[in-house]
Tab-separated table of C-alpha atoms (C1' of nucleotides) in Angstrom:
chain	number	residue	atom	x	y	z
A	1	MET	CA	43.526	59.334	139.271
A	2	PRO	CA	43.437	57.249	142.439
A	3	GLU	CA	42.465	53.583	142.905
A	4	LEU	CA	43.988	50.616	142.867
A	5	PRO	CA	44.047	49.242	139.198
A	6	GLU	CA	45.205	52.831	138.434
A	7	VAL	CA	47.803	52.770	140.537
A	8	GLU	CA	48.963	49.641	139.398
A	9	THR	CA	48.845	50.597	135.770
A	10	VAL	CA	50.945	53.646	136.524
A	11	VAL	CA	53.595	51.352	138.132
A	12	ARG	CA	53.427	48.712	135.274
A	13	THR	CA	53.641	51.679	132.474
A	14	LEU	CA	56.627	53.829	134.735
A	15	LYS	CA	58.544	50.608	135.212
A	16	PRO	CA	60.327	50.060	131.560
A	17	ARG	CA	60.575	53.638	131.597
A	18	VAL	CA	62.560	54.620	134.491
A	19	ILE	CA	63.989	51.329	136.537
A	20	GLY	CA	67.684	51.794	136.424
A	21	ARG	CA	67.783	55.631	135.687
A	22	ARG	CA	69.327	57.946	137.826
A	23	ILE	CA	67.413	61.191	139.118
A	24	ILE	CA	69.986	64.179	138.457
A	25	GLY	CA	67.495	66.679	138.872
A	26	VAL	CA	64.402	68.079	141.164
A	27	GLU	CA	62.360	71.306	140.077
A	28	MET	CA	59.627	72.321	142.074
A	29	ARG	CA	56.419	74.544	141.463
A	30	GLU	CA	54.447	75.222	144.551
A	31	ARG	CA	51.655	77.236	144.618
A	32	ILE	CA	50.886	79.348	147.686
A	33	ASP	CA	47.713	81.236	148.111
A	34	GLY	CA	47.153	84.185	150.386
A	35	THR	CA	44.128	83.017	151.862
A	36	SER	CA	44.634	79.591	153.233
A	37	ALA	CA	47.511	78.119	154.908
A	38	ARG	CA	50.445	76.951	152.649
A	39	ILE	CA	49.340	73.527	150.968
A	40	ARG	CA	52.414	71.710	149.471
A	41	VAL	CA	52.164	68.903	147.164
A	42	VAL	CA	55.725	67.873	148.027
A	43	VAL	CA	55.662	67.427	151.964
A	44	THR	CA	59.193	67.063	152.658
A	45	PRO	CA	60.998	70.372	152.925
A	46	PRO	CA	62.632	71.214	149.461
A	47	GLU	CA	66.230	70.963	150.411
A	48	GLU	CA	65.722	67.647	151.931
A	49	PHE	CA	63.791	66.376	149.312
A	50	LYS	CA	66.454	67.099	146.659
A	51	ARG	CA	69.537	65.839	148.777
A	52	GLN	CA	67.079	62.204	149.297
A	53	LEU	CA	66.464	62.106	145.411
A	54	CYS	CA	69.573	63.805	143.356
A	55	GLY	CA	71.700	61.207	142.176
A	56	ARG	CA	70.188	58.171	143.490
A	57	ARG	CA	69.423	55.293	140.911
A	58	ILE	CA	65.777	53.902	140.527
A	59	GLU	CA	65.803	50.617	141.627
A	60	ASN	CA	62.477	49.551	141.560
A	61	VAL	CA	58.757	51.210	141.154
A	62	GLU	CA	56.047	49.144	143.491
A	63	ARG	CA	52.138	50.087	144.705
A	64	TYR	CA	51.307	50.373	148.164
A	65	GLY	CA	47.746	50.391	148.243
A	66	LYS	CA	47.155	53.416	146.046
A	67	ASN	CA	50.739	55.065	146.867
A	68	LEU	CA	53.445	54.566	144.395
A	69	VAL	CA	56.760	53.943	145.568
A	70	LEU	CA	59.973	54.222	143.727
A	71	ARG	CA	62.996	52.506	145.875
A	72	LEU	CA	65.789	54.838	145.195
A	73	ARG	CA	69.828	54.300	146.241
A	74	GLN	CA	73.219	55.535	145.478
A	75	GLU	CA	74.760	52.104	145.034
A	76	ALA	CA	74.217	48.610	146.019
A	77	SER	CA	75.681	48.843	149.402
A	78	ALA	CA	73.729	52.072	150.151
A	79	LYS	CA	70.596	52.399	152.125
A	80	PRO	CA	67.438	52.740	150.214
A	81	VAL	CA	65.425	55.808	149.895
A	82	PHE	CA	61.727	55.605	149.006
A	83	LEU	CA	59.848	58.196	147.210
A	84	MET	CA	56.199	57.894	148.138
A	85	ILE	CA	53.534	59.736	145.957
A	86	HIS	CA	50.032	59.623	146.443
A	87	LEU	CA	47.795	60.984	143.513
A	88	GLY	CA	45.027	61.963	145.422
A	89	MET	CA	41.894	62.788	143.360
A	90	THR	CA	43.699	64.429	140.034
A	91	GLY	CA	47.124	63.609	140.224
A	92	ARG	CA	48.849	62.320	137.201
A	93	LEU	CA	52.452	60.967	137.097
A	94	THR	CA	53.681	60.667	133.396
A	95	VAL	CA	57.179	60.138	131.766
A	96	GLU	CA	57.999	63.629	129.288
A	97	GLN	CA	60.208	64.631	126.699
A	98	THR	CA	60.455	67.883	128.111
A	99	PRO	CA	61.996	69.655	131.493
A	100	GLU	CA	59.473	72.409	131.130
A	101	PHE	CA	56.514	73.092	133.311
A	102	PRO	CA	53.490	72.426	130.723
A	103	THR	CA	50.614	73.860	132.891
A	104	ARG	CA	49.857	75.613	136.156
A	105	HIS	CA	48.998	72.496	137.628
A	106	THR	CA	52.568	70.503	137.303
A	107	HIS	CA	54.209	70.833	140.831
A	108	LEU	CA	57.467	68.638	140.590
A	109	ILE	CA	59.685	67.317	137.583
A	110	LEU	CA	62.251	65.093	138.239
A	111	ALA	CA	65.225	64.817	135.474
A	112	LEU	CA	66.830	61.436	134.550
A	113	ASP	CA	70.216	60.519	133.304
A	114	ASP	CA	69.214	59.629	130.215
A	115	ALA	CA	68.661	63.261	128.948
A	116	ASN	CA	65.767	62.443	127.061
A	117	HIS	CA	63.089	61.670	129.813
A	118	TRP	CA	61.510	63.598	132.590
A	119	ILE	CA	58.941	62.491	135.370
A	120	HIS	CA	55.954	64.764	135.606
A	121	TYR	CA	53.810	64.997	138.634
A	122	SER	CA	50.779	67.314	138.091
A	123	ASP	CA	47.447	67.651	139.893
A	124	ILE	CA	44.519	69.810	139.487
A	125	ARG	CA	43.083	69.970	142.529
A	126	ARG	CA	46.437	69.225	144.765
A	127	PHE	CA	44.707	66.498	147.069
A	128	GLY	CA	48.047	64.400	146.264
A	129	ARG	CA	51.071	63.968	148.225
A	130	VAL	CA	54.663	63.307	147.704
A	131	ARG	CA	57.390	62.535	149.925
A	132	ALA	CA	60.736	61.098	150.858
A	133	THR	CA	61.341	58.438	153.463
A	134	ASP	CA	63.919	56.235	154.449
A	135	HIS	CA	61.442	53.945	155.836
A	136	LEU	CA	57.993	52.874	154.705
A	137	ASN	CA	55.659	52.651	157.449
A	138	SER	CA	52.739	50.354	156.997
A	139	ASP	CA	49.606	51.563	159.096
A	140	LEU	CA	47.543	50.401	155.884
A	141	GLY	CA	45.501	47.075	155.872
A	142	PRO	CA	46.621	44.112	153.575
A	143	ASP	CA	46.379	44.352	149.870
A	144	PRO	CA	43.112	43.106	148.483
A	145	LEU	CA	44.766	40.920	145.983
A	146	GLU	CA	47.494	39.300	148.148
A	147	ILE	CA	45.021	38.589	151.265
A	148	ALA	CA	43.712	35.114	152.123
A	149	GLU	CA	40.058	34.320	151.811
A	150	GLU	CA	39.897	33.184	155.365
A	151	GLU	CA	42.100	36.068	156.830
A	152	PHE	CA	39.255	38.459	154.992
A	153	PHE	CA	36.847	36.647	156.459
A	154	GLN	CA	38.032	37.118	159.999
A	155	LEU	CA	38.623	41.056	159.338
A	156	LEU	CA	34.968	41.181	158.334
A	157	ARG	CA	33.734	40.086	161.607
A	158	SER	CA	35.616	42.779	163.689
A	159	ARG	CA	33.671	45.381	161.840
A	160	ARG	CA	30.089	46.623	162.525
A	161	ALA	CA	30.152	49.301	160.304
A	162	MET	CA	28.212	49.131	156.790
A	163	LEU	CA	30.419	47.544	154.294
A	164	LYS	CA	30.655	50.251	151.857
A	165	SER	CA	32.590	52.135	154.618
A	166	VAL	CA	34.833	49.433	155.406
A	167	LEU	CA	35.412	48.642	151.859
A	168	LEU	CA	36.703	52.554	151.923
A	169	ASP	CA	39.022	52.260	155.135
A	170	GLN	CA	42.095	52.203	153.782
A	171	HIS	CA	43.095	50.514	157.371
A	172	PHE	CA	40.990	47.739	156.554
A	173	LEU	CA	42.098	46.919	153.021
A	174	ARG	CA	44.624	49.360	150.953
A	175	GLY	CA	43.606	50.077	147.497
A	176	LEU	CA	39.641	50.059	147.357
A	177	GLY	CA	38.028	53.575	146.550
A	178	ASN	CA	34.581	54.873	145.521
A	179	ILE	CA	34.556	53.266	142.135
A	180	TYR	CA	35.656	49.541	142.823
A	181	ALA	CA	33.900	49.481	146.206
A	182	ASP	CA	30.377	49.985	144.469
A	183	GLU	CA	31.723	47.578	141.748
A	184	SER	CA	33.024	44.705	143.837
A	185	LEU	CA	29.618	45.106	145.858
A	186	PHE	CA	27.490	44.650	142.662
A	187	ARG	CA	29.391	41.915	141.654
A	188	ALA	CA	29.190	40.237	144.728
A	189	GLY	CA	25.516	40.957	144.934
A	190	ILE	CA	25.550	42.337	148.188
A	191	HIS	CA	23.965	45.618	149.391
A	192	PRO	CA	26.530	48.182	150.513
A	193	SER	CA	24.835	49.139	153.671
A	194	VAL	CA	24.838	45.663	155.553
A	195	PRO	CA	27.001	45.468	158.434
A	196	ALA	CA	30.307	43.751	157.770
A	197	ALA	CA	30.219	41.617	160.739
A	198	CYS	CA	26.963	40.074	159.371
A	199	LEU	CA	28.274	38.505	156.222
A	200	SER	CA	27.615	34.839	156.274
A	201	ARG	CA	30.614	32.420	155.096
A	202	ASP	CA	29.230	32.227	151.288
A	203	ARG	CA	28.600	35.921	150.911
A	204	ALA	CA	32.013	36.701	152.461
A	205	SER	CA	33.211	34.712	150.016
A	206	ARG	CA	31.367	36.152	147.193
A	207	LEU	CA	32.512	39.657	148.500
A	208	TYR	CA	36.483	38.486	148.397
A	209	HIS	CA	36.070	37.062	145.182
A	210	GLY	CA	34.177	39.912	143.680
A	211	ILE	CA	36.531	42.409	144.727
A	212	ARG	CA	39.742	40.025	143.475
A	213	GLU	CA	37.627	39.955	139.914
A	214	THR	CA	36.781	43.479	139.601
A	215	LEU	CA	40.342	44.610	140.483
A	216	GLU	CA	42.389	41.988	138.094
A	217	GLN	CA	39.509	43.055	135.125
A	218	ALA	CA	40.072	46.643	135.985
A	219	ILE	CA	43.899	46.179	135.728
A	220	GLU	CA	43.589	44.137	132.563
A	221	ARG	CA	41.841	47.490	130.990
A	222	GLY	CA	44.269	49.883	132.445
A	223	GLY	CA	42.036	51.286	135.288
A	224	SER	CA	38.862	53.482	134.634
A	225	SER	CA	39.286	56.673	133.515
A	226	ILE	CA	36.505	58.796	134.532
A	227	SER	CA	38.439	62.588	134.038
A	228	ASP	CA	41.885	63.091	134.697
A	229	TYR	CA	43.657	59.747	135.006
A	230	VAL	CA	45.983	58.304	132.776
A	231	ASP	CA	48.819	55.967	132.857
A	232	ALA	CA	52.585	57.034	132.516
A	233	ASP	CA	52.172	57.145	128.915
A	234	GLY	CA	49.822	59.684	128.983
A	235	ARG	CA	46.962	56.750	127.750
A	236	ARG	CA	43.611	56.649	129.127
A	237	GLY	CA	41.914	53.258	131.024
A	238	SER	CA	39.226	51.733	129.325
A	239	PHE	CA	37.179	49.870	132.671
A	240	GLN	CA	34.947	52.985	132.946
A	241	LEU	CA	32.948	51.558	129.839
A	242	LEU	CA	32.421	48.310	131.920
A	243	HIS	CA	31.294	50.017	135.170
A	244	GLN	CA	28.047	48.429	136.052
A	245	VAL	CA	26.725	50.640	138.819
A	246	TYR	CA	29.391	53.706	139.514
A	247	ARG	CA	27.649	56.356	138.440
A	248	ARG	CA	24.865	54.762	136.542
A	249	THR	CA	22.248	56.132	138.780
A	250	GLY	CA	18.739	55.862	136.853
A	251	LYS	CA	19.939	53.931	134.144
A	252	PRO	CA	18.834	49.895	133.675
A	253	CYS	CA	20.958	47.332	135.514
A	254	LEU	CA	22.935	45.417	133.276
A	255	ARG	CA	22.089	42.408	134.770
A	256	CYS	CA	18.265	42.763	135.531
A	257	GLY	CA	16.912	45.880	133.973
A	258	SER	CA	16.513	47.646	137.496
A	259	SER	CA	16.968	51.398	137.855
A	260	ILE	CA	20.643	52.106	139.397
A	261	ARG	CA	19.938	53.456	142.536
A	262	LYS	CA	22.536	56.236	144.658
A	263	MET	CA	22.485	56.542	148.180
A	264	ILE	CA	25.246	58.483	150.509
A	265	VAL	CA	27.379	56.416	152.838
A	266	ALA	CA	30.749	57.699	154.657
A	267	SER	CA	29.818	60.680	152.810
A	268	ARG	CA	30.471	58.843	149.393
A	269	SER	CA	27.906	58.518	146.605
A	270	THR	CA	27.145	54.936	146.722
A	271	HIS	CA	25.709	53.429	143.632
A	272	PHE	CA	23.462	50.028	143.691
A	273	CYS	CA	21.355	47.887	142.149
A	274	PRO	CA	18.034	47.522	144.457
A	275	THR	CA	17.388	43.560	142.969
A	276	CYS	CA	20.714	42.156	142.627
A	277	GLN	CA	22.075	43.472	145.719
A	278	ARG	CA	20.344	42.389	148.501
A	279	ARG	CA	20.537	43.247	152.442
A	280	SER	CA	20.096	39.903	153.296
A	281	GLU	CA	20.635	36.428	151.960
A	282	ARG	CA	17.748	34.964	150.024
A	283	LYS	CA	17.936	31.270	150.519
A	284	LYS	CA	15.012	29.000	149.204
A	285	THR	CA	14.183	28.049	152.804
A	286	SER	CA	14.874	31.111	154.482
A	287	ARG	CA	12.064	32.664	156.826
A	288	LYS	CA	13.358	35.920	156.697
B	1	DC	C1'	24.825	80.012	140.457
B	2	DT	C1'	24.940	75.201	142.186
B	3	DT	C1'	26.308	70.995	142.484
B	4	DA	C1'	29.449	66.611	141.956
B	5	DA	C1'	34.074	64.661	141.477
B	6	DT	C1'	38.841	58.310	141.638
B	7	DG	C1'	40.910	60.714	148.468
B	8	DT	C1'	42.122	61.909	152.997
B	9	DT	C1'	42.165	63.640	157.682
B	10	DC	C1'	40.147	65.800	161.371
B	11	DC	C1'	36.654	67.302	164.363
B	12	DC	C1'	32.064	66.773	166.772
B	13	DC	C1'	28.431	63.776	168.806
B	14	DA	C1'	26.139	59.323	169.837
C	1	DT	C1'	36.494	52.747	171.362
C	2	DT	C1'	33.641	52.593	167.406
C	3	DG	C1'	30.904	54.760	163.817
C	4	DG	C1'	28.042	58.456	161.753
C	5	DG	C1'	28.106	62.528	159.758
C	6	DG	C1'	30.073	66.703	158.096
C	7	DA	C1'	33.787	69.860	156.725
C	8	DA	C1'	37.721	71.191	154.801
C	9	DC	C1'	41.479	71.164	150.860
C	10	DA	C1'	41.245	72.937	145.474
C	11	DT	C1'	39.849	73.066	140.681
C	12	DT	C1'	36.742	72.055	136.904
C	13	DA	C1'	33.134	70.936	134.508
C	14	DA	C1'	28.143	70.199	133.724
DNA sequence: CTTAATGTTCCCCA
DNA sequence: TTGGGGAACATTAA
C-alpha cells in the first residue's frame, strides 16, 4: 500500500484517532524461518523499541515520502522520538478495537491509553520496516507536492537516465512509485523512456503539473486499492477506478483509443499509450 | 505450475 | 560516477 497518496491517506485517517494519546503497550510477533536469515519488520531491537515508545505521547503524525512518521514525546520539554513506518508492498497500519493479533501477518500492536483502541501493523509480504529513532535522517529527495517548478526542472537536467527510472528514484523525488510514475507520465503526455535531462522546459512543466495533479486527485480519492491497501479505518481508496494506464495493458487508451502497451523499465512494469506519450515533442514547425 | 504484484537494496557489468 | 539489469526478500492470487 505504498505510494505517496496512500501514505498521505493513512496519515490523515490516523491523525484524529491517535494524536494526543499515549502508547502504553508494545506487542510484537516476529516470524522466523529456519531457511533464510531472520528478517524482522521491526528493525529496532525489541527492548530498545519498547523503551523508546512506552509511555510517550503521540504528538503528531506526518508523511515523509512513503514513510509514516509518528512524533512521540514524554512531556513538552523532553526530546522527541520518531516512530518511522514504511509500508513496503503490503503493509497496513490500522486502528482496531482489539489487542489480539488477528492473523499470522500482524506483526506489531501498540496499546493506546484510551483503553479502547490499538494500532495494528500487518504486512503479508513483510517488505515493510518499522523503526524508532531520535533523529530524522533525510537522505530522500524533495517532496513532489512541495518542490518548486524551477527546482524540479534543474533536478531533471542532472539525470540522463530514463524518466521512469528517475521518477521511481526516491533520492530524486520522494513518494512516487510504480502506479503514480506511470499515471503522471501519461498525464504529461511523455514517453517513459525519454532521458530526464532531455526534457524541454515546456515538457518538464507538463510533467511537473502532471505529477502534482495526479497525486492530488489520488489523495482526494483516498489512494489506489489494488489488493491490500486500506486506510487507518480499514477503508479502501477509489483512485484505481481512474487509472488511465497502470495495469491496463491491451485495453484502449481512454483518451485516444490506442492499445495501452507495457514495457519493462528499471525492472518494473511500465504502462503507456504509444499515441499520447511521445518520445519527442511534436511541434508544428518541427523538422524531427 | 508459472507469473506477477503499490518497494528497496545489493551486486555485477558497461 | 552513472546507469542498466537482475536477484533477493515473502506471500498470495490468477
